[in-house]
Amino acid sequence: NAGVTQTPKFQVLKTGQSMTLQCAQDMNHNSMYWYRQDPGMGLRLIYYSASEGTTDKGEVPNGYNVSRLNKREFSLRLESAAPSQTSVYFCASSEEGSASFLPYEQYFGPGTRLTVT
Amino acid sequence: AQSVTQLDSHVSVSEGTPVLLRCNYSSSYSPSLFWYVQHPNKGLQLLLKYTSAATLVKGINGFEAEFKKSETSFHLTKPSAHMSDAAEYFCVVSAYSGAGSYQLTFGKGTKLSVIP
């Protein structure tokens, strides 16, 4: 049981390049999330998906797109990378779904460290 | 709207002494509150959570937190610090965002150093 996995672990991009960050979970969770972590800022939500086929914007969605490919996988795409997107990106998942009344624990992946030059 | 304020960006304690990491929150509704820990170059791990049951919540590794509605606080404590407790700690408040999903709002983190 691997939990939440993310690829790649590290990436360096030049300004204007595109890339996709991959995330997969094997816990049969309904909800999945993408966060970015910047020094002194905590984690900020980029996008989330409450169930397969649905996605919604979080606090900082500009410059990103997401795809919930199936229940297991949730990818984050940077179409034209900018230096301001240099950050550590975390994917998370939780059991929450349409029948939830209380928030469940979110399980986090190990992160992707992205540098845009 | 909801928010979280972690009152100290850095706390330093000696091994074997008590730990206190302070957190204040703001929420329109009865909040659910969490503490997560992040060890260097790792993902985040849940320490404990409060969801309107007992106000004193016990977590893993000897940590506990007390929900005080009158003070809008959720401070994290541990009686005796261990070297392995050195990490960054995040206080988090949760709000329902529709369709069965919750959004977490993170504090900016408190870095705990433990001196041998």
PDB file of C-alpha atoms in Angstrom:
ATOM      1  CA  ASN A   1       0.000   0.000   0.000  1.00  0.00           C
ATOM      2  CA  ALA A   2       1.979   2.999  -1.286  1.00  0.00           C
ATOM      3  CA  GLY A   3      -0.486   5.723  -0.203  1.00  0.00           C
ATOM      4  CA  VAL A   4      -0.044   8.874  -2.301  1.00  0.00           C
ATOM      5  CA  THR A   5       2.741   8.900  -4.879  1.00  0.00           C
ATOM      6  CA  GLN A   6       4.010  11.834  -6.915  1.00  0.00           C
ATOM      7  CA  THR A   7       6.270  12.066  -9.933  1.00  0.00           C
ATOM      8  CA  PRO A   8       8.724  13.548 -10.548  1.00  0.00           C
ATOM      9  CA  LYS A   9      10.477  14.306  -7.244  1.00  0.00           C
ATOM     10  CA  PHE A  10      12.506  17.169  -8.735  1.00  0.00           C
ATOM     11  CA  GLN A  11      12.184  19.221 -11.904  1.00  0.00           C
ATOM     12  CA  VAL A  12      13.918  22.236 -13.386  1.00  0.00           C
ATOM     13  CA  LEU A  13      12.138  24.150 -16.146  1.00  0.00           C
ATOM     14  CA  LYS A  14      12.938  27.193 -18.207  1.00  0.00           C
ATOM     15  CA  THR A  15      10.413  30.035 -18.339  1.00  0.00           C
ATOM     16  CA  GLY A  16       7.704  29.232 -20.874  1.00  0.00           C
ATOM     17  CA  GLN A  17       8.137  25.459 -20.810  1.00  0.00           C
ATOM     18  CA  SER A  18       5.237  23.203 -19.902  1.00  0.00           C
ATOM     19  CA  MET A  19       5.033  20.123 -17.736  1.00  0.00           C
ATOM     20  CA  THR A  20       2.598  17.847 -15.934  1.00  0.00           C
ATOM     21  CA  LEU A  21       2.948  16.706 -12.341  1.00  0.00           C
ATOM     22  CA  GLN A  22       1.472  13.287 -11.718  1.00  0.00           C
ATOM     23  CA  CYS A  23      -0.272  12.069  -8.578  1.00  0.00           C
ATOM     24  CA  ALA A  24      -1.821   8.718  -7.776  1.00  0.00           C
ATOM     25  CA  GLN A  25      -3.416   7.224  -4.658  1.00  0.00           C
ATOM     26  CA  ASP A  26      -4.215   3.612  -3.893  1.00  0.00           C
ATOM     27  CA  MET A  27      -6.555   4.161  -0.929  1.00  0.00           C
ATOM     28  CA  ASN A  28      -9.787   4.382  -2.981  1.00  0.00           C
ATOM     29  CA  HIS A  29     -10.271   7.977  -1.806  1.00  0.00           C
ATOM     30  CA  ASN A  30     -12.906  10.203  -3.368  1.00  0.00           C
ATOM     31  CA  SER A  31     -11.265  13.603  -2.953  1.00  0.00           C
ATOM     32  CA  MET A  32      -7.878  14.734  -4.210  1.00  0.00           C
ATOM     33  CA  TYR A  33      -6.023  18.037  -3.846  1.00  0.00           C
ATOM     34  CA  TRP A  34      -3.039  19.963  -5.187  1.00  0.00           C
ATOM     35  CA  TYR A  35      -1.168  22.412  -2.927  1.00  0.00           C
ATOM     36  CA  ARG A  36       1.908  24.532  -3.273  1.00  0.00           C
ATOM     37  CA  GLN A  37       4.253  25.290  -0.380  1.00  0.00           C
ATOM     38  CA  ASP A  38       6.393  28.413  -0.310  1.00  0.00           C
ATOM     39  CA  PRO A  39       8.698  29.458   2.559  1.00  0.00           C
ATOM     40  CA  GLY A  40       6.783  31.205   5.337  1.00  0.00           C
ATOM     41  CA  MET A  41       3.430  30.752   3.545  1.00  0.00           C
ATOM     42  CA  GLY A  42       2.202  27.379   4.720  1.00  0.00           C
ATOM     43  CA  LEU A  43       0.370  25.324   2.079  1.00  0.00           C
ATOM     44  CA  ARG A  44      -2.050  26.947  -0.339  1.00  0.00           C
ATOM     45  CA  LEU A  45      -4.689  25.048  -2.284  1.00  0.00           C
ATOM     46  CA  ILE A  46      -4.376  25.227  -6.065  1.00  0.00           C
ATOM     47  CA  TYR A  47      -7.194  22.906  -7.226  1.00  0.00           C
ATOM     48  CA  TYR A  48      -9.213  20.073  -5.797  1.00  0.00           C
ATOM     49  CA  SER A  49     -11.441  17.287  -7.021  1.00  0.00           C
ATOM     50  CA  ALA A  50     -14.314  16.057  -4.860  1.00  0.00           C
ATOM     51  CA  SER A  51     -14.949  13.049  -7.077  1.00  0.00           C
ATOM     52  CA  GLU A  52     -13.989  11.519 -10.400  1.00  0.00           C
ATOM     53  CA  GLY A  53     -14.936  13.891 -13.186  1.00  0.00           C
ATOM     54  CA  THR A  54     -15.168  17.057 -11.086  1.00  0.00           C
ATOM     55  CA  THR A  55     -12.569  19.724 -10.358  1.00  0.00           C
ATOM     56  CA  ASP A  56     -12.728  23.106  -8.640  1.00  0.00           C
ATOM     57  CA  LYS A  57     -10.420  26.051  -8.096  1.00  0.00           C
ATOM     58  CA  GLY A  58      -8.727  26.645  -4.802  1.00  0.00           C
ATOM     59  CA  GLU A  59      -6.994  29.726  -3.467  1.00  0.00           C
ATOM     60  CA  VAL A  60      -4.245  30.089  -6.133  1.00  0.00           C
ATOM     61  CA  PRO A  61      -5.381  28.471  -9.435  1.00  0.00           C
ATOM     62  CA  ASN A  62      -3.935  30.969 -11.936  1.00  0.00           C
ATOM     63  CA  GLY A  63      -1.370  29.434 -14.284  1.00  0.00           C
ATOM     64  CA  TYR A  64      -2.439  25.848 -13.581  1.00  0.00           C
ATOM     65  CA  ASN A  65      -4.819  23.257 -14.980  1.00  0.00           C
ATOM     66  CA  VAL A  66      -5.815  19.894 -13.568  1.00  0.00           C
ATOM     67  CA  SER A  67      -7.270  16.612 -14.768  1.00  0.00           C
ATOM     68  CA  ARG A  68      -8.938  13.956 -12.656  1.00  0.00           C
ATOM     69  CA  LEU A  69      -8.137  11.086 -14.991  1.00  0.00           C
ATOM     70  CA  ASN A  70      -9.900   8.446 -12.911  1.00  0.00           C
ATOM     71  CA  LYS A  71     -10.501   7.818  -9.222  1.00  0.00           C
ATOM     72  CA  ARG A  72      -6.808   7.094  -8.595  1.00  0.00           C
ATOM     73  CA  GLU A  73      -5.062   9.834 -10.562  1.00  0.00           C
ATOM     74  CA  PHE A  74      -5.069  13.634 -10.416  1.00  0.00           C
ATOM     75  CA  SER A  75      -2.567  15.566 -12.524  1.00  0.00           C
ATOM     76  CA  LEU A  76      -1.459  19.206 -12.396  1.00  0.00           C
ATOM     77  CA  ARG A  77      -0.304  20.967 -15.556  1.00  0.00           C
ATOM     78  CA  LEU A  78       1.726  24.122 -15.980  1.00  0.00           C
ATOM     79  CA  GLU A  79       1.159  25.309 -19.540  1.00  0.00           C
ATOM     80  CA  SER A  80       3.767  28.084 -19.562  1.00  0.00           C
ATOM     81  CA  ALA A  81       5.960  27.995 -16.482  1.00  0.00           C
ATOM     82  CA  ALA A  82       6.973  31.233 -14.751  1.00  0.00           C
ATOM     83  CA  PRO A  83       9.608  31.844 -12.047  1.00  0.00           C
ATOM     84  CA  SER A  84       6.754  32.632  -9.614  1.00  0.00           C
ATOM     85  CA  GLN A  85       5.750  28.973  -9.888  1.00  0.00           C
ATOM     86  CA  THR A  86       9.004  27.839  -8.296  1.00  0.00           C
ATOM     87  CA  SER A  87       7.707  25.937  -5.286  1.00  0.00           C
ATOM     88  CA  VAL A  88       7.198  22.548  -3.686  1.00  0.00           C
ATOM     89  CA  TYR A  89       3.985  20.914  -4.869  1.00  0.00           C
ATOM     90  CA  PHE A  90       2.045  18.449  -2.748  1.00  0.00           C
ATOM     91  CA  CYS A  91      -0.780  16.178  -3.761  1.00  0.00           C
ATOM     92  CA  ALA A  92      -3.193  14.895  -1.115  1.00  0.00           C
ATOM     93  CA  SER A  93      -6.243  12.654  -0.940  1.00  0.00           C
ATOM     94  CA  SER A  94      -9.043  11.975   1.536  1.00  0.00           C
ATOM     95  CA  GLU A  95     -12.096   9.749   1.915  1.00  0.00           C
ATOM     96  CA  GLU A  96     -14.563  12.638   1.776  1.00  0.00           C
ATOM     97  CA  GLY A  97     -17.345  12.352  -0.721  1.00  0.00           C
ATOM     98  CA  SER A  98     -20.997  13.208  -1.210  1.00  0.00           C
ATOM     99  CA  ALA A  99     -22.020  11.486   2.028  1.00  0.00           C
ATOM    100  CA  SER A 100     -19.445  13.204   4.233  1.00  0.00           C
ATOM    101  CA  PHE A 101     -20.505  15.262   7.205  1.00  0.00           C
ATOM    102  CA  LEU A 102     -17.123  15.807   8.787  1.00  0.00           C
ATOM    103  CA  PRO A 103     -13.703  16.318   7.248  1.00  0.00           C
ATOM    104  CA  TYR A 104     -11.486  13.303   7.030  1.00  0.00           C
ATOM    105  CA  GLU A 105      -7.721  13.273   7.337  1.00  0.00           C
ATOM    106  CA  GLN A 106      -5.863  14.275   4.202  1.00  0.00           C
ATOM    107  CA  TYR A 107      -2.961  12.031   3.227  1.00  0.00           C
ATOM    108  CA  PHE A 108      -0.052  13.774   1.554  1.00  0.00           C
ATOM    109  CA  GLY A 109       2.442  12.648  -1.031  1.00  0.00           C
ATOM    110  CA  PRO A 110       6.202  13.304  -0.656  1.00  0.00           C
ATOM    111  CA  GLY A 111       6.141  16.411  -2.871  1.00  0.00           C
ATOM    112  CA  THR A 112       7.677  17.634  -6.138  1.00  0.00           C
ATOM    113  CA  ARG A 113      10.324  20.337  -5.915  1.00  0.00           C
ATOM    114  CA  LEU A 114       9.991  22.553  -9.014  1.00  0.00           C
ATOM    115  CA  THR A 115      12.414  25.281 -10.023  1.00  0.00           C
ATOM    116  CA  VAL A 116      11.639  27.624 -12.924  1.00  0.00           C
ATOM    117  CA  THR A 117      14.583  29.643 -14.223  1.00  0.00           C
TER     118      THR A 117
ATOM    119  CA  ALA B   1     -14.110  33.074   5.623  1.00  0.00           C
ATOM    120  CA  GLN B   2     -11.656  31.302   7.842  1.00  0.00           C
ATOM    121  CA  SER B   3      -8.079  31.890   8.840  1.00  0.00           C
ATOM    122  CA  VAL B   4      -5.358  30.522  11.067  1.00  0.00           C
ATOM    123  CA  THR B   5      -2.609  32.414  12.885  1.00  0.00           C
ATOM    124  CA  GLN B   6       0.383  30.587  14.284  1.00  0.00           C
ATOM    125  CA  LEU B   7       1.796  32.983  16.802  1.00  0.00           C
ATOM    126  CA  ASP B   8       5.438  31.878  16.597  1.00  0.00           C
ATOM    127  CA  SER B   9       7.374  31.203  13.428  1.00  0.00           C
ATOM    128  CA  HIS B  10      10.172  29.488  15.372  1.00  0.00           C
ATOM    129  CA  VAL B  11      10.252  27.819  18.791  1.00  0.00           C
ATOM    130  CA  SER B  12      13.371  26.395  20.389  1.00  0.00           C
ATOM    131  CA  VAL B  13      13.278  24.057  23.423  1.00  0.00           C
ATOM    132  CA  SER B  14      15.747  21.835  25.247  1.00  0.00           C
ATOM    133  CA  GLU B  15      15.308  18.081  25.059  1.00  0.00           C
ATOM    134  CA  GLY B  16      13.112  16.882  27.932  1.00  0.00           C
ATOM    135  CA  THR B  17      11.345  20.232  28.443  1.00  0.00           C
ATOM    136  CA  PRO B  18       7.704  21.006  27.540  1.00  0.00           C
ATOM    137  CA  VAL B  19       6.629  22.100  24.083  1.00  0.00           C
ATOM    138  CA  LEU B  20       3.944  24.740  23.416  1.00  0.00           C
ATOM    139  CA  LEU B  21       3.048  25.744  19.856  1.00  0.00           C
ATOM    140  CA  ARG B  22       0.338  28.391  19.694  1.00  0.00           C
ATOM    141  CA  CYS B  23      -2.495  28.647  17.206  1.00  0.00           C
ATOM    142  CA  ASN B  24      -5.498  30.977  16.945  1.00  0.00           C
ATOM    143  CA  TYR B  25      -8.236  30.510  14.383  1.00  0.00           C
ATOM    144  CA  SER B  26     -11.119  32.408  12.874  1.00  0.00           C
ATOM    145  CA  SER B  27     -14.121  30.594  11.432  1.00  0.00           C
ATOM    146  CA  SER B  28     -17.725  31.454  10.641  1.00  0.00           C
ATOM    147  CA  TYR B  29     -18.979  28.064  11.787  1.00  0.00           C
ATOM    148  CA  SER B  30     -17.964  25.456  14.336  1.00  0.00           C
ATOM    149  CA  PRO B  31     -14.572  24.556  12.997  1.00  0.00           C
ATOM    150  CA  SER B  32     -12.720  21.332  12.535  1.00  0.00           C
ATOM    151  CA  LEU B  33      -9.087  21.841  13.443  1.00  0.00           C
ATOM    152  CA  PHE B  34      -5.951  19.848  12.767  1.00  0.00           C
ATOM    153  CA  TRP B  35      -2.262  19.841  13.545  1.00  0.00           C
ATOM    154  CA  TYR B  36       0.067  18.431  10.877  1.00  0.00           C
ATOM    155  CA  VAL B  37       3.812  17.841  11.166  1.00  0.00           C
ATOM    156  CA  GLN B  38       6.375  18.025   8.372  1.00  0.00           C
ATOM    157  CA  HIS B  39       9.852  16.613   8.854  1.00  0.00           C
ATOM    158  CA  PRO B  40      12.599  18.008   6.584  1.00  0.00           C
ATOM    159  CA  ASN B  41      12.077  17.145   2.909  1.00  0.00           C
ATOM    160  CA  LYS B  42       9.027  15.024   3.703  1.00  0.00           C
ATOM    161  CA  GLY B  43       5.284  15.242   3.151  1.00  0.00           C
ATOM    162  CA  LEU B  44       2.840  16.181   5.892  1.00  0.00           C
ATOM    163  CA  GLN B  45       1.548  13.803   8.536  1.00  0.00           C
ATOM    164  CA  LEU B  46      -1.535  14.250  10.719  1.00  0.00           C
ATOM    165  CA  LEU B  47      -0.750  14.662  14.423  1.00  0.00           C
ATOM    166  CA  LEU B  48      -4.300  15.107  15.706  1.00  0.00           C
ATOM    167  CA  LYS B  49      -7.709  16.541  14.854  1.00  0.00           C
ATOM    168  CA  TYR B  50     -10.634  18.183  16.616  1.00  0.00           C
ATOM    169  CA  THR B  51     -14.144  17.695  15.200  1.00  0.00           C
ATOM    170  CA  SER B  52     -16.487  18.953  17.984  1.00  0.00           C
ATOM    171  CA  ALA B  53     -16.181  15.965  20.290  1.00  0.00           C
ATOM    172  CA  ALA B  54     -13.874  16.176  23.354  1.00  0.00           C
ATOM    173  CA  THR B  55     -12.112  19.525  23.626  1.00  0.00           C
ATOM    174  CA  LEU B  56      -8.840  17.900  24.706  1.00  0.00           C
ATOM    175  CA  VAL B  57      -7.505  15.903  21.786  1.00  0.00           C
ATOM    176  CA  LYS B  58      -4.681  13.390  22.033  1.00  0.00           C
ATOM    177  CA  GLY B  59      -2.513  12.671  19.041  1.00  0.00           C
ATOM    178  CA  ILE B  60       0.461  10.622  18.048  1.00  0.00           C
ATOM    179  CA  ASN B  61       3.909  10.750  19.675  1.00  0.00           C
ATOM    180  CA  GLY B  62       2.608  12.212  22.958  1.00  0.00           C
ATOM    181  CA  PHE B  63       1.198  15.441  21.498  1.00  0.00           C
ATOM    182  CA  GLU B  64      -2.132  16.871  22.535  1.00  0.00           C
ATOM    183  CA  ALA B  65      -4.151  20.015  21.848  1.00  0.00           C
ATOM    184  CA  GLU B  66      -6.991  21.768  23.616  1.00  0.00           C
ATOM    185  CA  PHE B  67      -9.822  23.483  21.758  1.00  0.00           C
ATOM    186  CA  LYS B  68     -10.863  26.680  23.571  1.00  0.00           C
ATOM    187  CA  LYS B  69     -13.817  28.307  21.873  1.00  0.00           C
ATOM    188  CA  SER B  70     -13.822  31.386  24.108  1.00  0.00           C
ATOM    189  CA  GLU B  71     -10.202  32.097  23.189  1.00  0.00           C
ATOM    190  CA  THR B  72     -10.463  30.796  19.581  1.00  0.00           C
ATOM    191  CA  SER B  73      -7.305  28.839  20.256  1.00  0.00           C
ATOM    192  CA  PHE B  74      -6.024  25.352  19.531  1.00  0.00           C
ATOM    193  CA  HIS B  75      -2.551  25.200  21.060  1.00  0.00           C
ATOM    194  CA  LEU B  76      -0.360  22.109  20.660  1.00  0.00           C
ATOM    195  CA  THR B  77       1.548  20.756  23.655  1.00  0.00           C
ATOM    196  CA  LYS B  78       3.866  17.931  24.634  1.00  0.00           C
ATOM    197  CA  PRO B  79       5.174  17.372  28.161  1.00  0.00           C
ATOM    198  CA  SER B  80       8.718  16.421  27.183  1.00  0.00           C
ATOM    199  CA  ALA B  81      10.440  17.208  23.889  1.00  0.00           C
ATOM    200  CA  HIS B  82      12.457  14.590  22.039  1.00  0.00           C
ATOM    201  CA  MET B  83      15.096  15.200  19.401  1.00  0.00           C
ATOM    202  CA  SER B  84      12.878  13.499  16.828  1.00  0.00           C
ATOM    203  CA  ASP B  85      10.215  16.207  17.386  1.00  0.00           C
ATOM    204  CA  ALA B  86      12.322  18.745  15.483  1.00  0.00           C
ATOM    205  CA  ALA B  87      10.148  19.589  12.478  1.00  0.00           C
ATOM    206  CA  GLU B  88       7.714  22.172  11.145  1.00  0.00           C
ATOM    207  CA  TYR B  89       4.188  22.136  12.549  1.00  0.00           C
ATOM    208  CA  PHE B  90       1.082  23.444  10.822  1.00  0.00           C
ATOM    209  CA  CYS B  91      -2.218  24.394  12.420  1.00  0.00           C
ATOM    210  CA  VAL B  92      -5.094  23.889   9.982  1.00  0.00           C
ATOM    211  CA  VAL B  93      -8.796  24.814   9.947  1.00  0.00           C
ATOM    212  CA  SER B  94     -11.312  23.073   7.719  1.00  0.00           C
ATOM    213  CA  ALA B  95     -14.435  24.392   6.021  1.00  0.00           C
ATOM    214  CA  TYR B  96     -17.033  22.665   3.884  1.00  0.00           C
ATOM    215  CA  SER B  97     -16.693  23.645   0.217  1.00  0.00           C
ATOM    216  CA  GLY B  98     -19.614  21.740  -1.262  1.00  0.00           C
ATOM    217  CA  ALA B  99     -20.180  18.378  -2.979  1.00  0.00           C
ATOM    218  CA  GLY B 100     -18.852  16.526   0.049  1.00  0.00           C
ATOM    219  CA  SER B 101     -15.454  18.181  -0.048  1.00  0.00           C
ATOM    220  CA  TYR B 102     -13.625  20.233   2.560  1.00  0.00           C
ATOM    221  CA  GLN B 103     -10.990  22.888   2.054  1.00  0.00           C
ATOM    222  CA  LEU B 104      -8.117  23.207   4.469  1.00  0.00           C
ATOM    223  CA  THR B 105      -6.636  26.577   5.384  1.00  0.00           C
ATOM    224  CA  PHE B 106      -3.082  26.275   6.685  1.00  0.00           C
ATOM    225  CA  GLY B 107      -1.228  28.463   9.110  1.00  0.00           C
ATOM    226  CA  LYS B 108       2.228  29.627   8.042  1.00  0.00           C
ATOM    227  CA  GLY B 109       3.942  27.036  10.204  1.00  0.00           C
ATOM    228  CA  THR B 110       6.064  26.927  13.353  1.00  0.00           C
ATOM    229  CA  LYS B 111       9.534  25.477  13.107  1.00  0.00           C
ATOM    230  CA  LEU B 112      10.414  23.552  16.269  1.00  0.00           C
ATOM    231  CA  SER B 113      14.075  23.136  17.166  1.00  0.00           C
ATOM    232  CA  VAL B 114      15.120  20.759  19.959  1.00  0.00           C
ATOM    233  CA  ILE B 115      18.452  21.414  21.646  1.00  0.00           C
ATOM    234  CA  PRO B 116      20.286  18.399  23.082  1.00  0.00           C
TER     235      PRO B 116
END
